[in-house]
Amino acid sequence: MSEQKPKIYALVGASEFNDQHFLANYNNNAFYKVIAIDAGFEHLKKINVVPDIAIGDFDSLGYVPEGDFRVMQYPVDKDKTDLELAIEEAISDKPQCIMIYGILGKRLDHEISAIQMLSRVADFRIGVFAIGLEQSAVVINGPSEFGLKAVGNDKTLSIFALTDVVGGLDSKGLKWPYVNTTLSSVMSLGISNEIIENDMKIKVQHGKILIVFATDHLKE
């Protein structure tokens, strides 16, 4: 019996789009469903990918998309961002992982909001990544472990506490290792570490962390 693939949702926003990484996964049938978030629909249109769902108020897109897919239109005046609405839709289907494209690289306020949304997804024990052109991020909710096969030239890796205190932080394969380290949201201890082993691992026992690293490491 073949091993069942994990249920991975791909969400595509309107900011900088790593179409190369997206297509590598899409062509490998890695995605269970694809959701276009407002003007993220244009990113998909340019690479001839039809989403399963298009969601948003579509003020940025400038029109309501039509086609052989589900359209979920919301009013412009609302209390949730289009990204939050798309994440809620994905979470409702209980995926194992959500990979979000097009939410990094343009507006700082949108990036901060996006990080908040990543943190929310992690509360549901769902793997969640933000995929950018040069850098990507993942949120780890302890107790949990994250590993990378370091294949890129940029070995920089940074860790940020998303809760007031993070406890029991351990690492393998970093230049400055963590051994049962405590990290807080008001300290810079996790910034600009370096990957020195191909098989890098980070474990956290309590709290949530945001790990930022070069997107190249996600190619394998």
PDB file of C-alpha atoms in Angstrom:
ATOM      1  CA  MET A   1       0.000   0.000   0.000  1.00  0.00           C
ATOM      2  CA  SER A   2       1.447   3.382  -0.994  1.00  0.00           C
ATOM      3  CA  GLU A   3       1.960   6.013   1.677  1.00  0.00           C
ATOM      4  CA  GLN A   4      -0.751   8.655   1.628  1.00  0.00           C
ATOM      5  CA  LYS A   5       0.487  12.140   0.806  1.00  0.00           C
ATOM      6  CA  PRO A   6      -0.053  14.852   3.426  1.00  0.00           C
ATOM      7  CA  LYS A   7      -2.914  17.249   2.806  1.00  0.00           C
ATOM      8  CA  ILE A   8      -1.082  20.452   1.860  1.00  0.00           C
ATOM      9  CA  TYR A   9      -2.899  23.682   1.055  1.00  0.00           C
ATOM     10  CA  ALA A  10      -1.159  26.361  -1.033  1.00  0.00           C
ATOM     11  CA  LEU A  11      -2.338  29.930  -0.510  1.00  0.00           C
ATOM     12  CA  VAL A  12      -1.199  32.634  -2.935  1.00  0.00           C
ATOM     13  CA  GLY A  13      -1.291  36.317  -2.007  1.00  0.00           C
ATOM     14  CA  ALA A  14      -0.542  39.428  -4.038  1.00  0.00           C
ATOM     15  CA  SER A  15       2.971  40.246  -2.817  1.00  0.00           C
ATOM     16  CA  GLU A  16       6.279  38.851  -4.163  1.00  0.00           C
ATOM     17  CA  PHE A  17       5.571  35.426  -5.642  1.00  0.00           C
ATOM     18  CA  ASN A  18       8.121  32.621  -5.782  1.00  0.00           C
ATOM     19  CA  ASP A  19       6.575  30.997  -8.843  1.00  0.00           C
ATOM     20  CA  GLN A  20       9.542  28.637  -9.263  1.00  0.00           C
ATOM     21  CA  HIS A  21       9.065  27.060  -5.849  1.00  0.00           C
ATOM     22  CA  PHE A  22       5.286  26.993  -6.277  1.00  0.00           C
ATOM     23  CA  LEU A  23       5.424  25.302  -9.688  1.00  0.00           C
ATOM     24  CA  ALA A  24       7.958  22.709  -8.541  1.00  0.00           C
ATOM     25  CA  ASN A  25       5.464  21.573  -5.909  1.00  0.00           C
ATOM     26  CA  TYR A  26       2.382  22.071  -8.076  1.00  0.00           C
ATOM     27  CA  ASN A  27       3.795  20.016 -10.960  1.00  0.00           C
ATOM     28  CA  ASN A  28       4.709  17.292  -8.474  1.00  0.00           C
ATOM     29  CA  ASN A  29       1.054  17.175  -7.316  1.00  0.00           C
ATOM     30  CA  ALA A  30       2.165  18.151  -3.823  1.00  0.00           C
ATOM     31  CA  PHE A  31      -0.786  20.478  -3.213  1.00  0.00           C
ATOM     32  CA  TYR A  32      -4.178  19.194  -2.154  1.00  0.00           C
ATOM     33  CA  LYS A  33      -5.835  22.528  -2.948  1.00  0.00           C
ATOM     34  CA  VAL A  34      -4.752  25.966  -4.131  1.00  0.00           C
ATOM     35  CA  ILE A  35      -6.407  29.152  -2.863  1.00  0.00           C
ATOM     36  CA  ALA A  36      -5.925  32.489  -4.637  1.00  0.00           C
ATOM     37  CA  ILE A  37      -6.132  35.424  -2.238  1.00  0.00           C
ATOM     38  CA  ASP A  38      -7.545  38.491  -4.026  1.00  0.00           C
ATOM     39  CA  ALA A  39      -4.856  39.763  -6.451  1.00  0.00           C
ATOM     40  CA  GLY A  40      -2.876  36.590  -5.891  1.00  0.00           C
ATOM     41  CA  PHE A  41      -5.183  35.313  -8.604  1.00  0.00           C
ATOM     42  CA  GLU A  42      -3.101  37.287 -11.132  1.00  0.00           C
ATOM     43  CA  HIS A  43       0.078  35.473 -10.058  1.00  0.00           C
ATOM     44  CA  LEU A  44      -1.592  32.144 -10.805  1.00  0.00           C
ATOM     45  CA  LYS A  45      -3.095  33.397 -14.045  1.00  0.00           C
ATOM     46  CA  LYS A  46       0.368  34.343 -15.334  1.00  0.00           C
ATOM     47  CA  ILE A  47       1.628  30.783 -14.836  1.00  0.00           C
ATOM     48  CA  ASN A  48      -1.585  29.182 -16.178  1.00  0.00           C
ATOM     49  CA  VAL A  49      -2.654  27.682 -12.865  1.00  0.00           C
ATOM     50  CA  VAL A  50      -6.365  27.580 -12.040  1.00  0.00           C
ATOM     51  CA  PRO A  51      -7.010  27.718  -8.290  1.00  0.00           C
ATOM     52  CA  ASP A  52      -9.534  25.568  -6.505  1.00  0.00           C
ATOM     53  CA  ILE A  53     -10.811  28.629  -4.633  1.00  0.00           C
ATOM     54  CA  ALA A  54     -10.519  32.388  -5.125  1.00  0.00           C
ATOM     55  CA  ILE A  55     -11.207  34.352  -1.968  1.00  0.00           C
ATOM     56  CA  GLY A  56     -11.319  38.018  -0.945  1.00  0.00           C
ATOM     57  CA  ASP A  57     -13.074  41.311  -1.523  1.00  0.00           C
ATOM     58  CA  PHE A  58     -11.155  41.596  -4.839  1.00  0.00           C
ATOM     59  CA  ASP A  59     -10.544  45.309  -4.462  1.00  0.00           C
ATOM     60  CA  SER A  60      -6.859  44.794  -5.270  1.00  0.00           C
ATOM     61  CA  LEU A  61      -7.598  42.506  -8.197  1.00  0.00           C
ATOM     62  CA  GLY A  62     -10.083  44.987  -9.623  1.00  0.00           C
ATOM     63  CA  TYR A  63     -12.621  42.398 -10.725  1.00  0.00           C
ATOM     64  CA  VAL A  64     -14.323  39.266  -9.456  1.00  0.00           C
ATOM     65  CA  PRO A  65     -12.691  36.263 -11.129  1.00  0.00           C
ATOM     66  CA  GLU A  66     -14.791  33.706 -12.930  1.00  0.00           C
ATOM     67  CA  GLY A  67     -14.035  30.167 -13.994  1.00  0.00           C
ATOM     68  CA  ASP A  68     -14.183  26.540 -13.042  1.00  0.00           C
ATOM     69  CA  PHE A  69     -13.415  27.172  -9.385  1.00  0.00           C
ATOM     70  CA  ARG A  70     -15.165  28.323  -6.240  1.00  0.00           C
ATOM     71  CA  VAL A  71     -15.363  32.078  -5.658  1.00  0.00           C
ATOM     72  CA  MET A  72     -15.784  33.384  -2.098  1.00  0.00           C
ATOM     73  CA  GLN A  73     -16.375  37.139  -2.286  1.00  0.00           C
ATOM     74  CA  TYR A  74     -16.494  39.294   0.841  1.00  0.00           C
ATOM     75  CA  PRO A  75     -17.352  42.981   1.302  1.00  0.00           C
ATOM     76  CA  VAL A  76     -14.515  45.510   1.333  1.00  0.00           C
ATOM     77  CA  ASP A  77     -15.602  46.751   4.762  1.00  0.00           C
ATOM     78  CA  LYS A  78     -14.831  43.774   7.002  1.00  0.00           C
ATOM     79  CA  ASP A  79     -12.967  42.977  10.217  1.00  0.00           C
ATOM     80  CA  LYS A  80     -10.676  40.299   8.749  1.00  0.00           C
ATOM     81  CA  THR A  81      -8.012  40.448   6.078  1.00  0.00           C
ATOM     82  CA  ASP A  82      -8.346  38.360   2.943  1.00  0.00           C
ATOM     83  CA  LEU A  83      -5.397  36.294   4.184  1.00  0.00           C
ATOM     84  CA  GLU A  84      -7.177  35.516   7.450  1.00  0.00           C
ATOM     85  CA  LEU A  85     -10.302  34.472   5.555  1.00  0.00           C
ATOM     86  CA  ALA A  86      -8.255  32.188   3.307  1.00  0.00           C
ATOM     87  CA  ILE A  87      -6.500  30.649   6.309  1.00  0.00           C
ATOM     88  CA  GLU A  88      -9.835  30.007   8.015  1.00  0.00           C
ATOM     89  CA  GLU A  89     -11.080  28.268   4.877  1.00  0.00           C
ATOM     90  CA  ALA A  90      -7.973  26.076   4.740  1.00  0.00           C
ATOM     91  CA  ILE A  91      -8.033  25.258   8.463  1.00  0.00           C
ATOM     92  CA  SER A  92     -11.665  24.131   8.209  1.00  0.00           C
ATOM     93  CA  ASP A  93     -10.514  21.249   6.004  1.00  0.00           C
ATOM     94  CA  LYS A  94      -7.969  20.088   8.610  1.00  0.00           C
ATOM     95  CA  PRO A  95      -4.814  20.016   6.458  1.00  0.00           C
ATOM     96  CA  GLN A  96      -1.458  18.774   7.684  1.00  0.00           C
ATOM     97  CA  CYS A  97       0.342  21.806   6.233  1.00  0.00           C
ATOM     98  CA  ILE A  98      -0.354  25.237   4.757  1.00  0.00           C
ATOM     99  CA  MET A  99       2.230  26.835   2.453  1.00  0.00           C
ATOM    100  CA  ILE A 100       1.591  30.535   1.886  1.00  0.00           C
ATOM    101  CA  TYR A 101       3.082  32.430  -1.046  1.00  0.00           C
ATOM    102  CA  GLY A 102       2.887  36.126  -1.856  1.00  0.00           C
ATOM    103  CA  ILE A 103       2.700  37.517   1.681  1.00  0.00           C
ATOM    104  CA  LEU A 104       6.317  38.666   2.137  1.00  0.00           C
ATOM    105  CA  GLY A 105       8.394  41.426   0.607  1.00  0.00           C
ATOM    106  CA  LYS A 106       6.305  44.569   0.140  1.00  0.00           C
ATOM    107  CA  ARG A 107       4.533  46.197   3.097  1.00  0.00           C
ATOM    108  CA  LEU A 108       5.819  45.890   6.652  1.00  0.00           C
ATOM    109  CA  ASP A 109       2.341  46.140   8.180  1.00  0.00           C
ATOM    110  CA  HIS A 110       1.121  43.303   5.966  1.00  0.00           C
ATOM    111  CA  GLU A 111       4.153  41.200   6.853  1.00  0.00           C
ATOM    112  CA  ILE A 112       3.556  41.668  10.582  1.00  0.00           C
ATOM    113  CA  SER A 113      -0.094  40.746  10.100  1.00  0.00           C
ATOM    114  CA  ALA A 114       0.975  37.695   8.088  1.00  0.00           C
ATOM    115  CA  ILE A 115       3.275  36.539  10.894  1.00  0.00           C
ATOM    116  CA  GLN A 116       0.358  36.846  13.294  1.00  0.00           C
ATOM    117  CA  MET A 117      -1.651  34.614  10.979  1.00  0.00           C
ATOM    118  CA  LEU A 118       1.166  32.041  10.819  1.00  0.00           C
ATOM    119  CA  SER A 119       1.144  31.977  14.595  1.00  0.00           C
ATOM    120  CA  ARG A 120      -2.592  31.374  14.595  1.00  0.00           C
ATOM    121  CA  VAL A 121      -2.278  28.425  12.212  1.00  0.00           C
ATOM    122  CA  ALA A 122       0.359  26.874  14.463  1.00  0.00           C
ATOM    123  CA  ASP A 123      -2.159  26.929  17.338  1.00  0.00           C
ATOM    124  CA  PHE A 124      -4.070  24.246  15.424  1.00  0.00           C
ATOM    125  CA  ARG A 125      -0.966  22.021  15.237  1.00  0.00           C
ATOM    126  CA  ILE A 126      -0.836  22.558  11.475  1.00  0.00           C
ATOM    127  CA  GLY A 127       2.528  23.012   9.778  1.00  0.00           C
ATOM    128  CA  VAL A 128       2.715  26.474   8.262  1.00  0.00           C
ATOM    129  CA  PHE A 129       5.274  28.155   5.979  1.00  0.00           C
ATOM    130  CA  ALA A 130       5.552  31.592   4.395  1.00  0.00           C
ATOM    131  CA  ILE A 131       7.484  31.222   1.143  1.00  0.00           C
ATOM    132  CA  GLY A 132       9.313  34.274  -0.181  1.00  0.00           C
ATOM    133  CA  LEU A 133      11.709  34.927  -3.034  1.00  0.00           C
ATOM    134  CA  GLU A 134      14.878  35.034  -0.934  1.00  0.00           C
ATOM    135  CA  GLN A 135      13.701  34.126   2.554  1.00  0.00           C
ATOM    136  CA  SER A 136      11.017  31.943   4.040  1.00  0.00           C
ATOM    137  CA  ALA A 137       9.625  31.390   7.517  1.00  0.00           C
ATOM    138  CA  VAL A 138       8.027  28.662   9.579  1.00  0.00           C
ATOM    139  CA  VAL A 139       6.290  28.746  12.965  1.00  0.00           C
ATOM    140  CA  ILE A 140       6.975  25.967  15.457  1.00  0.00           C
ATOM    141  CA  ASN A 141       4.621  25.431  18.385  1.00  0.00           C
ATOM    142  CA  GLY A 142       6.245  23.438  21.192  1.00  0.00           C
ATOM    143  CA  PRO A 143       6.686  20.691  21.976  1.00  0.00           C
ATOM    144  CA  SER A 144       7.847  20.197  18.389  1.00  0.00           C
ATOM    145  CA  GLU A 145      10.868  19.826  16.117  1.00  0.00           C
ATOM    146  CA  PHE A 146      11.878  21.346  12.786  1.00  0.00           C
ATOM    147  CA  GLY A 147      14.671  20.244  10.480  1.00  0.00           C
ATOM    148  CA  LEU A 148      16.292  21.510   7.282  1.00  0.00           C
ATOM    149  CA  LYS A 149      18.501  19.889   4.697  1.00  0.00           C
ATOM    150  CA  ALA A 150      20.860  22.788   4.135  1.00  0.00           C
ATOM    151  CA  VAL A 151      21.408  23.051   0.372  1.00  0.00           C
ATOM    152  CA  GLY A 152      21.654  26.795  -0.250  1.00  0.00           C
ATOM    153  CA  ASN A 153      24.584  29.205  -0.075  1.00  0.00           C
ATOM    154  CA  ASP A 154      22.964  31.521   2.483  1.00  0.00           C
ATOM    155  CA  LYS A 155      23.372  29.717   5.806  1.00  0.00           C
ATOM    156  CA  THR A 156      21.866  32.468   7.961  1.00  0.00           C
ATOM    157  CA  LEU A 157      19.019  31.410  10.243  1.00  0.00           C
ATOM    158  CA  SER A 158      17.180  33.518  12.814  1.00  0.00           C
ATOM    159  CA  ILE A 159      14.772  32.557  15.567  1.00  0.00           C
ATOM    160  CA  PHE A 160      12.188  34.849  17.163  1.00  0.00           C
ATOM    161  CA  ALA A 161       9.951  34.149  20.147  1.00  0.00           C
ATOM    162  CA  LEU A 162       6.264  34.599  19.294  1.00  0.00           C
ATOM    163  CA  THR A 163       5.191  34.012  22.871  1.00  0.00           C
ATOM    164  CA  ASP A 164       6.434  35.998  25.869  1.00  0.00           C
ATOM    165  CA  VAL A 165       8.767  33.147  26.828  1.00  0.00           C
ATOM    166  CA  VAL A 166      10.042  30.134  24.881  1.00  0.00           C
ATOM    167  CA  GLY A 167      11.537  27.333  26.945  1.00  0.00           C
ATOM    168  CA  GLY A 168      13.602  24.248  26.233  1.00  0.00           C
ATOM    169  CA  LEU A 169      15.115  25.445  22.952  1.00  0.00           C
ATOM    170  CA  ASP A 170      17.672  22.954  21.601  1.00  0.00           C
ATOM    171  CA  SER A 171      19.513  22.823  18.287  1.00  0.00           C
ATOM    172  CA  LYS A 172      21.749  20.604  16.189  1.00  0.00           C
ATOM    173  CA  GLY A 173      23.908  21.888  13.336  1.00  0.00           C
ATOM    174  CA  LEU A 174      24.052  25.589  14.235  1.00  0.00           C
ATOM    175  CA  LYS A 175      27.237  27.602  14.768  1.00  0.00           C
ATOM    176  CA  TRP A 176      25.946  28.942  18.085  1.00  0.00           C
ATOM    177  CA  PRO A 177      23.972  26.046  19.566  1.00  0.00           C
ATOM    178  CA  TYR A 178      21.002  26.244  21.865  1.00  0.00           C
ATOM    179  CA  VAL A 179      20.953  23.863  24.825  1.00  0.00           C
ATOM    180  CA  ASN A 180      17.772  24.009  26.883  1.00  0.00           C
ATOM    181  CA  THR A 181      17.804  27.737  26.132  1.00  0.00           C
ATOM    182  CA  THR A 182      15.137  30.201  27.218  1.00  0.00           C
ATOM    183  CA  LEU A 183      14.180  32.849  24.677  1.00  0.00           C
ATOM    184  CA  SER A 184      11.856  35.788  25.186  1.00  0.00           C
ATOM    185  CA  SER A 185       9.995  38.118  22.862  1.00  0.00           C
ATOM    186  CA  VAL A 186      12.063  41.098  24.034  1.00  0.00           C
ATOM    187  CA  MET A 187      15.563  39.766  23.350  1.00  0.00           C
ATOM    188  CA  SER A 188      17.665  39.325  20.194  1.00  0.00           C
ATOM    189  CA  LEU A 189      19.459  36.116  21.164  1.00  0.00           C
ATOM    190  CA  GLY A 190      18.108  34.208  18.155  1.00  0.00           C
ATOM    191  CA  ILE A 191      19.128  36.628  15.396  1.00  0.00           C
ATOM    192  CA  SER A 192      21.633  35.754  12.637  1.00  0.00           C
ATOM    193  CA  ASN A 193      22.770  32.270  13.624  1.00  0.00           C
ATOM    194  CA  GLU A 194      24.428  30.079  10.978  1.00  0.00           C
ATOM    195  CA  ILE A 195      23.761  26.573   9.695  1.00  0.00           C
ATOM    196  CA  ILE A 196      27.003  24.553   9.771  1.00  0.00           C
ATOM    197  CA  GLU A 197      25.655  21.029   9.215  1.00  0.00           C
ATOM    198  CA  ASN A 198      23.491  19.791   6.364  1.00  0.00           C
ATOM    199  CA  ASP A 199      21.130  18.033   8.755  1.00  0.00           C
ATOM    200  CA  MET A 200      20.042  20.923  10.975  1.00  0.00           C
ATOM    201  CA  LYS A 201      17.392  20.490  13.675  1.00  0.00           C
ATOM    202  CA  ILE A 202      15.675  22.792  16.146  1.00  0.00           C
ATOM    203  CA  LYS A 203      13.506  21.607  19.024  1.00  0.00           C
ATOM    204  CA  VAL A 204      11.319  23.664  21.317  1.00  0.00           C
ATOM    205  CA  GLN A 205       9.459  22.411  24.387  1.00  0.00           C
ATOM    206  CA  HIS A 206       7.314  25.383  25.383  1.00  0.00           C
ATOM    207  CA  GLY A 207       6.060  28.390  23.452  1.00  0.00           C
ATOM    208  CA  LYS A 208       6.121  29.356  19.780  1.00  0.00           C
ATOM    209  CA  ILE A 209       9.024  30.417  17.612  1.00  0.00           C
ATOM    210  CA  LEU A 210       9.338  31.932  14.161  1.00  0.00           C
ATOM    211  CA  ILE A 211      12.298  30.574  12.186  1.00  0.00           C
ATOM    212  CA  VAL A 212      13.537  32.639   9.211  1.00  0.00           C
ATOM    213  CA  PHE A 213      15.896  31.071   6.668  1.00  0.00           C
ATOM    214  CA  ALA A 214      16.914  31.199   3.005  1.00  0.00           C
ATOM    215  CA  THR A 215      14.239  29.794   0.685  1.00  0.00           C
ATOM    216  CA  ASP A 216      16.891  27.774  -1.181  1.00  0.00           C
ATOM    217  CA  HIS A 217      16.921  25.288   1.702  1.00  0.00           C
ATOM    218  CA  LEU A 218      13.363  24.283   0.795  1.00  0.00           C
ATOM    219  CA  LYS A 219      14.312  23.025  -2.665  1.00  0.00           C
ATOM    220  CA  GLU A 220      14.907  19.480  -1.365  1.00  0.00           C
TER     221      GLU A 220
END
